mmCIF file of C-alpha atoms and ligand atoms in Angstrom:
data_model
loop_
_atom_site.group_PDB
_atom_site.id
_atom_site.type_symbol
_atom_site.label_atom_id
_atom_site.label_comp_id
_atom_site.label_asym_id
_atom_site.label_seq_id
_atom_site.Cartn_x
_atom_site.Cartn_y
_atom_site.Cartn_z
ATOM 1 C CA MET A 1 -106.825 27.892 22.376
ATOM 2 C CA THR A 2 -105.289 29.088 19.133
ATOM 3 C CA ASN A 3 -101.609 28.810 18.676
ATOM 4 C CA ARG A 4 -99.463 31.870 18.840
ATOM 5 C CA ILE A 5 -96.372 31.950 16.722
ATOM 6 C CA PHE A 6 -93.759 34.644 16.437
ATOM 7 C CA HIS A 7 -90.609 35.317 14.500
ATOM 8 C CA LEU A 8 -87.969 37.962 14.818
ATOM 9 C CA TYR A 9 -85.713 39.258 12.054
ATOM 10 C CA GLN A 10 -82.895 41.743 12.078
ATOM 11 C CA TYR A 11 -82.150 44.033 9.151
ATOM 12 C CA ALA A 12 -79.357 46.383 8.182
ATOM 13 C CA ILE A 13 -79.661 48.451 5.016
ATOM 14 C CA PRO A 14 -77.405 51.126 3.560
ATOM 15 C CA VAL A 15 -78.633 54.645 4.287
ATOM 16 C CA ASP A 16 -77.403 58.169 3.782
ATOM 17 C CA SER A 17 -78.808 60.035 6.721
ATOM 18 C CA GLN A 18 -76.741 63.166 6.420
ATOM 19 C CA LEU A 19 -79.503 65.331 5.047
ATOM 20 C CA ILE A 20 -81.750 64.684 7.994
ATOM 21 C CA LEU A 21 -79.379 64.000 10.823
ATOM 22 C CA ARG A 22 -76.985 66.766 9.815
ATOM 23 C CA ASN A 23 -73.495 65.902 10.975
ATOM 24 C CA ARG A 24 -74.542 62.632 12.573
ATOM 25 C CA PHE A 25 -73.477 59.941 10.169
ATOM 26 C CA LEU A 26 -75.323 56.722 9.890
ATOM 27 C CA LYS A 27 -74.064 54.366 7.200
ATOM 28 C CA LYS A 28 -76.637 51.695 7.732
ATOM 29 C CA ARG A 29 -80.050 51.650 9.300
ATOM 30 C CA GLU A 30 -80.564 48.667 11.553
ATOM 31 C CA GLY A 31 -83.624 47.324 13.214
ATOM 32 C CA LEU A 32 -85.884 44.382 13.897
ATOM 33 C CA PHE A 33 -89.001 43.044 12.261
ATOM 34 C CA VAL A 34 -91.370 41.165 14.478
ATOM 35 C CA GLN A 35 -93.996 38.885 13.005
ATOM 36 C CA ILE A 36 -96.736 37.502 15.197
ATOM 37 C CA LYS A 37 -99.452 35.085 14.271
ATOM 38 C CA CYS A 38 -102.512 33.972 16.123
ATOM 39 C CA GLY A 39 -104.556 31.443 14.222
ATOM 40 C CA GLU A 40 -105.120 32.927 10.802
ATOM 41 C CA HIS A 41 -104.302 36.429 11.875
ATOM 42 C CA GLU A 42 -100.886 37.889 11.343
ATOM 43 C CA GLY A 43 -99.204 41.178 12.156
ATOM 44 C CA TRP A 44 -95.825 42.767 11.574
ATOM 45 C CA GLY A 45 -93.995 45.520 13.341
ATOM 46 C CA GLU A 46 -90.669 47.300 13.079
ATOM 47 C CA ILE A 47 -88.486 47.969 16.106
ATOM 48 C CA ALA A 48 -85.700 50.311 15.120
ATOM 49 C CA PRO A 49 -84.144 52.525 17.787
ATOM 50 C CA LEU A 50 -82.502 55.502 16.105
ATOM 51 C CA PRO A 51 -78.924 56.090 17.279
ATOM 52 C CA GLU A 52 -78.488 59.480 18.987
ATOM 53 C CA PHE A 53 -82.254 59.871 19.320
ATOM 54 C CA SER A 54 -83.381 56.728 21.090
ATOM 55 C CA GLN A 55 -82.167 56.019 24.617
ATOM 56 C CA GLU A 56 -82.109 52.301 23.963
ATOM 57 C CA THR A 57 -79.619 50.492 21.741
ATOM 58 C CA LEU A 58 -80.594 47.860 19.209
ATOM 59 C CA GLU A 59 -79.109 45.167 21.473
ATOM 60 C CA GLN A 60 -81.215 46.293 24.409
ATOM 61 C CA ALA A 61 -84.292 46.498 22.235
ATOM 62 C CA LYS A 62 -83.656 43.019 20.905
ATOM 63 C CA GLU A 63 -83.243 41.540 24.346
ATOM 64 C CA GLN A 64 -86.386 43.201 25.625
ATOM 65 C CA THR A 65 -88.372 42.095 22.584
ATOM 66 C CA VAL A 66 -87.314 38.473 23.026
ATOM 67 C CA GLN A 67 -88.259 38.596 26.724
ATOM 68 C CA TRP A 68 -91.618 40.152 25.954
ATOM 69 C CA LEU A 69 -92.445 37.608 23.277
ATOM 70 C CA LYS A 70 -91.611 34.755 25.627
ATOM 71 C CA LYS A 71 -93.827 36.170 28.358
ATOM 72 C CA TRP A 72 -96.584 36.870 25.881
ATOM 73 C CA GLU A 73 -96.416 33.220 24.905
ATOM 74 C CA GLN A 74 -96.702 32.166 28.560
ATOM 75 C CA ALA A 75 -99.637 34.479 29.138
ATOM 76 C CA ARG A 76 -101.567 32.666 26.453
ATOM 77 C CA SER A 77 -102.566 29.754 28.668
ATOM 78 C CA ALA A 78 -104.392 32.162 30.924
ATOM 79 C CA ASN A 79 -105.736 33.894 27.792
ATOM 80 C CA GLN A 80 -104.369 37.106 29.236
ATOM 81 C CA LYS A 81 -103.478 40.284 27.506
ATOM 82 C CA PHE A 82 -99.879 41.115 28.131
ATOM 83 C CA SER A 83 -99.140 44.770 28.625
ATOM 84 C CA LEU A 84 -96.640 46.933 26.742
ATOM 85 C CA GLN A 85 -96.136 49.094 29.812
ATOM 86 C CA GLY A 86 -92.554 49.911 30.718
ATOM 87 C CA LEU A 87 -91.015 48.883 27.411
ATOM 88 C CA TYR A 88 -88.548 51.009 25.454
ATOM 89 C CA PRO A 89 -90.404 53.309 23.030
ATOM 90 C CA SER A 90 -89.148 51.547 19.890
ATOM 91 C CA VAL A 91 -90.079 48.128 21.306
ATOM 92 C CA ALA A 92 -93.503 49.268 22.475
ATOM 93 C CA PHE A 93 -94.185 50.864 19.108
ATOM 94 C CA GLY A 94 -93.103 47.883 16.994
ATOM 95 C CA LEU A 95 -94.945 45.334 19.110
ATOM 96 C CA SER A 96 -98.080 47.464 19.264
ATOM 97 C CA CYS A 97 -98.081 47.755 15.458
ATOM 98 C CA ALA A 98 -97.793 43.997 15.078
ATOM 99 C CA LEU A 99 -100.644 43.488 17.538
ATOM 100 C CA ALA A 100 -102.795 46.173 15.912
ATOM 101 C CA GLU A 101 -102.252 44.658 12.478
ATOM 102 C CA MET A 102 -103.026 41.205 13.736
ATOM 103 C CA GLU A 103 -106.210 42.415 15.346
ATOM 104 C CA GLY A 104 -107.221 44.319 12.222
ATOM 105 C CA GLU A 105 -107.117 47.648 14.007
ATOM 106 C CA LEU A 106 -104.931 49.439 11.499
ATOM 107 C CA VAL A 107 -106.535 50.674 8.278
ATOM 108 C CA GLN A 108 -105.070 49.320 5.042
ATOM 109 C CA GLU A 109 -105.059 52.594 3.214
ATOM 110 C CA GLY A 110 -102.165 54.916 3.923
ATOM 111 C CA ASN A 111 -101.471 58.604 3.463
ATOM 112 C CA TYR A 112 -98.549 58.532 1.044
ATOM 113 C CA GLN A 113 -98.536 62.258 0.411
ATOM 114 C CA VAL A 114 -95.179 63.737 1.292
ATOM 115 C CA ALA A 115 -93.804 67.173 1.917
ATOM 116 C CA PRO A 116 -90.692 66.729 -0.224
ATOM 117 C CA LEU A 117 -87.437 67.644 1.439
ATOM 118 C CA CYS A 118 -85.793 70.305 -0.645
ATOM 119 C CA TYR A 119 -82.450 71.950 -0.889
ATOM 120 C CA GLY A 120 -83.236 75.389 -2.151
ATOM 121 C CA ASP A 121 -83.267 75.104 -5.931
ATOM 122 C CA PRO A 122 -86.715 76.391 -6.990
ATOM 123 C CA ASP A 123 -86.521 74.826 -10.478
ATOM 124 C CA GLU A 124 -85.979 71.409 -9.006
ATOM 125 C CA LEU A 125 -88.749 72.004 -6.514
ATOM 126 C CA TYR A 126 -91.150 73.081 -9.291
ATOM 127 C CA ASP A 127 -90.728 69.704 -10.982
ATOM 128 C CA VAL A 128 -91.170 67.731 -7.808
ATOM 129 C CA LEU A 129 -94.195 69.725 -6.687
ATOM 130 C CA ASN A 130 -95.858 69.537 -10.076
ATOM 131 C CA GLN A 131 -95.772 65.769 -9.875
ATOM 132 C CA ILE A 132 -97.515 65.553 -6.536
ATOM 133 C CA PRO A 133 -101.268 65.999 -6.517
ATOM 134 C CA GLY A 134 -102.955 68.484 -4.243
ATOM 135 C CA GLU A 135 -101.419 70.908 -1.818
ATOM 136 C CA LYS A 136 -97.923 72.129 -2.549
ATOM 137 C CA VAL A 137 -96.027 71.670 0.690
ATOM 138 C CA ALA A 138 -92.264 71.312 0.880
ATOM 139 C CA LYS A 139 -89.921 70.916 3.788
ATOM 140 C CA ILE A 140 -86.514 72.516 4.276
ATOM 141 C CA LYS A 141 -83.979 71.718 6.936
ATOM 142 C CA VAL A 142 -82.626 75.020 8.175
ATOM 143 C CA GLY A 143 -80.000 75.938 10.733
ATOM 144 C CA MET A 144 -77.155 74.114 9.052
ATOM 145 C CA TYR A 145 -75.625 77.098 7.322
ATOM 146 C CA GLU A 146 -75.978 80.835 7.804
ATOM 147 C CA ALA A 147 -79.353 81.864 9.198
ATOM 148 C CA ASN A 148 -79.641 84.723 6.705
ATOM 149 C CA ARG A 149 -79.067 82.288 3.831
ATOM 150 C CA ASP A 150 -81.885 80.090 5.164
ATOM 151 C CA GLY A 151 -84.125 83.133 5.319
ATOM 152 C CA MET A 152 -83.289 84.140 1.754
ATOM 153 C CA ILE A 153 -83.940 80.655 0.385
ATOM 154 C CA ALA A 154 -87.286 80.339 2.159
ATOM 155 C CA ASP A 155 -88.328 83.792 0.970
ATOM 156 C CA MET A 156 -87.197 83.132 -2.601
ATOM 157 C CA LEU A 157 -89.161 79.875 -2.809
ATOM 158 C CA LEU A 158 -92.294 81.484 -1.383
ATOM 159 C CA GLU A 159 -91.915 84.353 -3.834
ATOM 160 C CA ALA A 160 -91.297 82.086 -6.845
ATOM 161 C CA ILE A 161 -94.134 79.637 -6.145
ATOM 162 C CA PRO A 162 -97.214 81.559 -4.987
ATOM 163 C CA ASP A 163 -99.195 78.486 -3.921
ATOM 164 C CA LEU A 164 -96.319 76.923 -2.024
ATOM 165 C CA TYR A 165 -96.448 76.257 1.699
ATOM 166 C CA LEU A 166 -93.293 75.524 3.623
ATOM 167 C CA ARG A 167 -92.408 73.486 6.646
ATOM 168 C CA LEU A 168 -89.036 74.297 8.127
ATOM 169 C CA ASP A 169 -87.042 72.431 10.734
ATOM 170 C CA ALA A 170 -84.249 74.102 12.680
ATOM 171 C CA ASN A 171 -83.775 71.328 15.262
ATOM 172 C CA ARG A 172 -83.027 73.930 17.949
ATOM 173 C CA SER A 173 -79.966 75.256 16.146
ATOM 174 C CA TRP A 174 -80.498 78.954 16.618
ATOM 175 C CA THR A 175 -79.945 81.460 19.326
ATOM 176 C CA LEU A 176 -82.662 84.076 19.425
ATOM 177 C CA SER A 177 -80.484 86.486 17.465
ATOM 178 C CA LYS A 178 -79.675 83.911 14.762
ATOM 179 C CA ALA A 179 -83.374 83.147 14.476
ATOM 180 C CA GLN A 180 -84.047 86.858 14.137
ATOM 181 C CA LEU A 181 -81.546 87.020 11.311
ATOM 182 C CA PHE A 182 -83.523 84.293 9.540
ATOM 183 C CA ALA A 183 -86.803 86.156 10.014
ATOM 184 C CA LYS A 184 -85.363 89.402 8.733
ATOM 185 C CA TYR A 185 -85.078 87.904 5.247
ATOM 186 C CA VAL A 186 -88.594 86.487 5.072
ATOM 187 C CA LYS A 187 -91.014 89.167 3.928
ATOM 188 C CA PRO A 188 -93.943 89.639 6.316
ATOM 189 C CA GLU A 189 -96.454 88.834 3.553
ATOM 190 C CA HIS A 190 -94.782 85.461 2.994
ATOM 191 C CA ARG A 191 -94.776 84.372 6.610
ATOM 192 C CA SER A 192 -98.304 83.014 6.679
ATOM 193 C CA ARG A 193 -97.243 80.420 4.103
ATOM 194 C CA ILE A 194 -94.758 78.971 6.550
ATOM 195 C CA GLN A 195 -96.974 76.232 7.975
ATOM 196 C CA PHE A 196 -94.537 75.911 10.819
ATOM 197 C CA LEU A 197 -90.917 76.162 11.778
ATOM 198 C CA GLU A 198 -89.957 73.237 14.010
ATOM 199 C CA GLU A 199 -88.003 74.122 17.135
ATOM 200 C CA PRO A 200 -86.249 77.296 15.942
ATOM 201 C CA CYS A 201 -84.310 78.033 19.120
ATOM 202 C CA LYS A 202 -82.254 76.298 21.737
ATOM 203 C CA THR A 203 -84.987 76.621 24.323
ATOM 204 C CA ARG A 204 -88.760 76.472 24.135
ATOM 205 C CA GLU A 205 -88.999 79.882 25.764
ATOM 206 C CA GLN A 206 -86.791 81.468 23.084
ATOM 207 C CA SER A 207 -88.792 79.756 20.355
ATOM 208 C CA ARG A 208 -91.993 81.205 21.790
ATOM 209 C CA ILE A 209 -90.494 84.690 21.885
ATOM 210 C CA PHE A 210 -89.293 84.297 18.302
ATOM 211 C CA ALA A 211 -92.719 83.143 17.094
ATOM 212 C CA GLU A 212 -94.512 85.951 18.868
ATOM 213 C CA HIS A 213 -92.115 88.611 17.709
ATOM 214 C CA HIS A 214 -91.964 87.621 14.037
ATOM 215 C CA ASN A 215 -95.420 86.170 13.602
ATOM 216 C CA ILE A 216 -94.077 82.844 12.381
ATOM 217 C CA ALA A 217 -95.867 79.646 13.400
ATOM 218 C CA ILE A 218 -93.809 77.013 15.195
ATOM 219 C CA ALA A 219 -94.078 73.300 15.932
ATOM 220 C CA TRP A 220 -92.702 71.172 18.746
ATOM 221 C CA ASP A 221 -90.740 68.066 17.875
ATOM 222 C CA GLU A 222 -87.843 67.468 20.292
ATOM 223 C CA SER A 223 -89.943 69.093 23.052
ATOM 224 C CA VAL A 224 -92.686 66.487 22.777
ATOM 225 C CA ARG A 225 -90.223 63.870 24.042
ATOM 226 C CA GLU A 226 -89.114 65.842 27.077
ATOM 227 C CA LEU A 227 -90.371 64.880 30.500
ATOM 228 C CA ASP A 228 -91.834 68.264 31.333
ATOM 229 C CA PHE A 229 -93.808 68.510 28.093
ATOM 230 C CA PHE A 230 -97.579 68.650 28.114
ATOM 231 C CA VAL A 231 -100.011 69.558 25.385
ATOM 232 C CA GLN A 232 -101.313 73.092 25.632
ATOM 233 C CA LYS A 233 -102.696 75.616 23.228
ATOM 234 C CA GLU A 234 -100.144 78.328 22.537
ATOM 235 C CA PRO A 235 -100.635 81.410 20.385
ATOM 236 C CA HIS A 236 -98.180 80.516 17.610
ATOM 237 C CA LEU A 237 -98.111 76.766 17.963
ATOM 238 C CA ALA A 238 -99.319 75.192 14.717
ATOM 239 C CA ALA A 239 -98.533 71.539 15.330
ATOM 240 C CA ILE A 240 -96.773 68.920 17.346
ATOM 241 C CA ILE A 241 -94.619 66.339 15.620
ATOM 242 C CA ILE A 242 -94.932 62.732 16.747
ATOM 243 C CA LYS A 243 -92.240 60.216 15.889
ATOM 244 C CA PRO A 244 -93.799 57.000 17.188
ATOM 245 C CA THR A 245 -90.545 55.000 17.219
ATOM 246 C CA LEU A 246 -89.211 57.550 19.714
ATOM 247 C CA MET A 247 -92.493 57.918 21.611
ATOM 248 C CA GLY A 248 -93.897 54.497 22.441
ATOM 249 C CA SER A 249 -96.861 52.261 21.749
ATOM 250 C CA LEU A 250 -99.499 53.055 19.160
ATOM 251 C CA GLU A 251 -102.043 53.398 21.979
ATOM 252 C CA TYR A 252 -99.847 55.968 23.702
ATOM 253 C CA CYS A 253 -99.351 57.893 20.446
ATOM 254 C CA VAL A 254 -103.091 57.851 19.785
ATOM 255 C CA GLN A 255 -103.751 59.234 23.283
ATOM 256 C CA LEU A 256 -101.348 62.071 22.598
ATOM 257 C CA ILE A 257 -102.885 62.726 19.175
ATOM 258 C CA GLU A 258 -106.368 62.862 20.667
ATOM 259 C CA GLU A 259 -105.230 65.177 23.403
ATOM 260 C CA ALA A 260 -103.633 67.529 20.884
ATOM 261 C CA HIS A 261 -106.795 67.475 18.782
ATOM 262 C CA ARG A 262 -108.880 68.332 21.843
ATOM 263 C CA HIS A 263 -106.703 71.411 22.221
ATOM 264 C CA GLY A 264 -107.132 72.255 18.545
ATOM 265 C CA ILE A 265 -103.513 71.458 17.723
ATOM 266 C CA LYS A 266 -102.499 69.634 14.545
ATOM 267 C CA VAL A 267 -100.393 66.494 14.776
ATOM 268 C CA VAL A 268 -97.832 65.497 12.171
ATOM 269 C CA ILE A 269 -96.843 61.826 12.197
ATOM 270 C CA SER A 270 -93.185 61.689 11.340
ATOM 271 C CA SER A 271 -90.441 59.271 10.454
ATOM 272 C CA SER A 272 -87.501 58.123 12.553
ATOM 273 C CA ILE A 273 -85.961 56.781 9.332
ATOM 274 C CA GLU A 274 -87.709 53.426 9.461
ATOM 275 C CA SER A 275 -87.501 50.952 6.590
ATOM 276 C CA SER A 276 -90.379 50.877 4.111
ATOM 277 C CA LEU A 277 -92.189 48.401 6.357
ATOM 278 C CA GLY A 278 -92.316 50.808 9.277
ATOM 279 C CA LEU A 279 -92.878 53.800 7.013
ATOM 280 C CA THR A 280 -95.929 52.276 5.336
ATOM 281 C CA GLN A 281 -97.380 51.562 8.772
ATOM 282 C CA LEU A 282 -96.747 55.179 9.757
ATOM 283 C CA ALA A 283 -98.561 56.246 6.569
ATOM 284 C CA ARG A 284 -101.512 54.102 7.649
ATOM 285 C CA ILE A 285 -101.437 55.506 11.173
ATOM 286 C CA ALA A 286 -101.401 59.007 9.670
ATOM 287 C CA GLN A 287 -104.350 58.136 7.439
ATOM 288 C CA GLN A 288 -106.296 56.793 10.384
ATOM 289 C CA TYR A 289 -105.534 59.259 13.138
ATOM 290 C CA THR A 290 -104.384 62.506 11.520
ATOM 291 C CA PRO A 291 -106.567 62.750 8.402
ATOM 292 C CA ASN A 292 -105.977 65.771 6.177
ATOM 293 C CA VAL A 293 -102.487 66.399 7.549
ATOM 294 C CA ILE A 294 -99.531 65.551 5.345
ATOM 295 C CA PRO A 295 -97.230 63.362 7.437
ATOM 296 C CA GLY A 296 -93.447 63.894 7.664
ATOM 297 C CA LEU A 297 -92.463 60.638 6.034
ATOM 298 C CA ASP A 298 -90.222 61.649 3.139
ATOM 299 C CA THR A 299 -87.238 59.594 4.282
ATOM 300 C CA LEU A 300 -87.425 56.433 2.185
ATOM 301 C CA ASN A 301 -85.138 57.858 -0.468
ATOM 302 C CA LEU A 302 -82.303 58.056 2.029
ATOM 303 C CA MET A 303 -82.186 54.279 1.616
ATOM 304 C CA ASP A 304 -81.105 52.118 -1.294
ATOM 305 C CA TYR A 305 -83.824 49.497 -0.850
ATOM 306 C CA GLN A 306 -87.305 48.862 0.414
ATOM 307 C CA LEU A 307 -87.889 45.943 2.727
ATOM 308 C CA LEU A 308 -90.930 43.631 2.774
ATOM 309 C CA ARG A 309 -93.532 46.233 1.900
ATOM 310 C CA ALA A 310 -93.619 48.772 -0.883
ATOM 311 C CA TRP A 311 -94.147 52.462 -0.397
ATOM 312 C CA LYS A 312 -96.774 53.558 -2.920
ATOM 313 C CA GLY A 313 -95.078 54.929 -6.010
ATOM 314 C CA SER A 314 -91.504 54.219 -4.962
ATOM 315 C CA GLN A 315 -89.100 52.946 -7.601
ATOM 316 C CA LEU A 316 -86.605 51.530 -5.107
ATOM 317 C CA PRO A 317 -85.990 47.782 -5.333
ATOM 318 C CA LEU A 318 -88.160 45.820 -2.909
ATOM 319 C CA LEU A 319 -86.346 43.067 -1.023
ATOM 320 C CA GLY A 320 -87.784 40.236 1.017
ATOM 321 C CA LEU A 321 -86.803 38.111 3.993
ATOM 322 C CA ASP A 322 -84.405 36.145 1.793
ATOM 323 C CA SER A 323 -82.253 39.175 1.017
ATOM 324 C CA GLU A 324 -78.697 39.610 2.248
ATOM 325 C CA PHE A 325 -79.812 42.528 4.426
ATOM 326 C CA VAL A 326 -82.205 40.533 6.580
ATOM 327 C CA HIS A 327 -81.548 37.562 8.843
ATOM 328 C CA LYS A 328 -83.613 35.575 11.212
ATOM 329 C CA ILE A 329 -82.958 35.683 14.942
ATOM 330 C CA SER A 330 -83.383 32.366 16.750
ATOM 331 C CA PHE A 331 -84.335 32.277 20.394
HETATM 332 O O1 LIG B 401 -90.078 64.977 10.238
HETATM 333 C C1 LIG B 401 -89.834 64.826 9.024
HETATM 334 O O2 LIG B 401 -90.401 65.505 8.161
HETATM 335 C C2 LIG B 401 -88.840 63.819 8.552
HETATM 336 C C3 LIG B 401 -88.079 63.145 9.635
HETATM 337 C C4 LIG B 401 -87.042 64.001 10.299
HETATM 338 O O3 LIG B 401 -86.871 65.150 9.938
HETATM 339 C C5 LIG B 401 -86.222 63.402 11.356
HETATM 340 C C6 LIG B 401 -85.966 62.042 11.290
HETATM 341 C C7 LIG B 401 -85.209 61.416 12.254
HETATM 342 C C8 LIG B 401 -84.696 62.134 13.297
HETATM 343 C C9 LIG B 401 -84.945 63.517 13.384
HETATM 344 C C10 LIG B 401 -85.707 64.151 12.414
HETATM 345 C C11 LIG B 401 -86.000 65.617 12.581
HETATM 346 O O4 LIG B 401 -87.163 65.974 12.655
HETATM 347 O O5 LIG B 401 -85.064 66.377 12.639
HETATM 348 MG MG1 LIG B 402 -88.031 67.771 13.358
#
């Protein structure tokens, strides 16, 4: 019997989440790194519940992780697999990544293409987009200010950059009439270059009506995590967004991805503001399971540092286990 060894670390790094989380302030991003070893094989995972999005707190996740690791250790004598069933999503995801890495089930290569988050200045966007190879896709958070202003900005960018595609995310901010105000400012001939608008309205039904009425493609993000959600083909549905840290184990995410693909629906793997360790794993998951789709992983720059693993092309300082932002948890 080979020896199983595991270690748990906790991190806290400065972050400015305002851009993504709107008025929800998060000064530091906290989470756990789990390292498991079995003989010569090693795997890492990140367990980082996102406040206001995850049901579980970091404390709860930590406790559950410690319990699971102890039981996993006990199961070894019987050479049993120990299930991830019933765990919090962030715990199931982090542990499943560590196991998948250890077992060599996760490809090394990642999809590091990003849809840069932009703030409406086309000159700035030109520069950014010219530096990225391939498809020009940018993402704008909408619904924070006036809906007509959002519409004007989207239309102006699409007008100014003829090969630009946009992803927009309203996070359910609009009533149907606000959403209509947005649409009014986007010229009909520009609408097909909106790859999707995530969750325009407060309810799914309103979002469907909006999409149908204005011929603008939508994507489900928040909806995917609701109990009554199931994958189905819908006329204006372009994609579903999967944030694995909020969803559950890798196996569960893969099942959902495959189901969406069977229905002809695109899947966009997306960040829950993980550290560079978790983000690089998400890039690898995207590469493996959603080839040819740019993932929604442009969140590293909200942080001041990278931890343990480097995001391809990032200039941010890379810190290790010895840094002041990481400490070991003994149990
Ligand atoms: O999906 C992306 O493109 C980036 C990640 C992102 O927007 C996000 C990250 C954490 C929590 C919520 C959201 C969101 O989709 O609004
Ligand atoms: Mg979203």
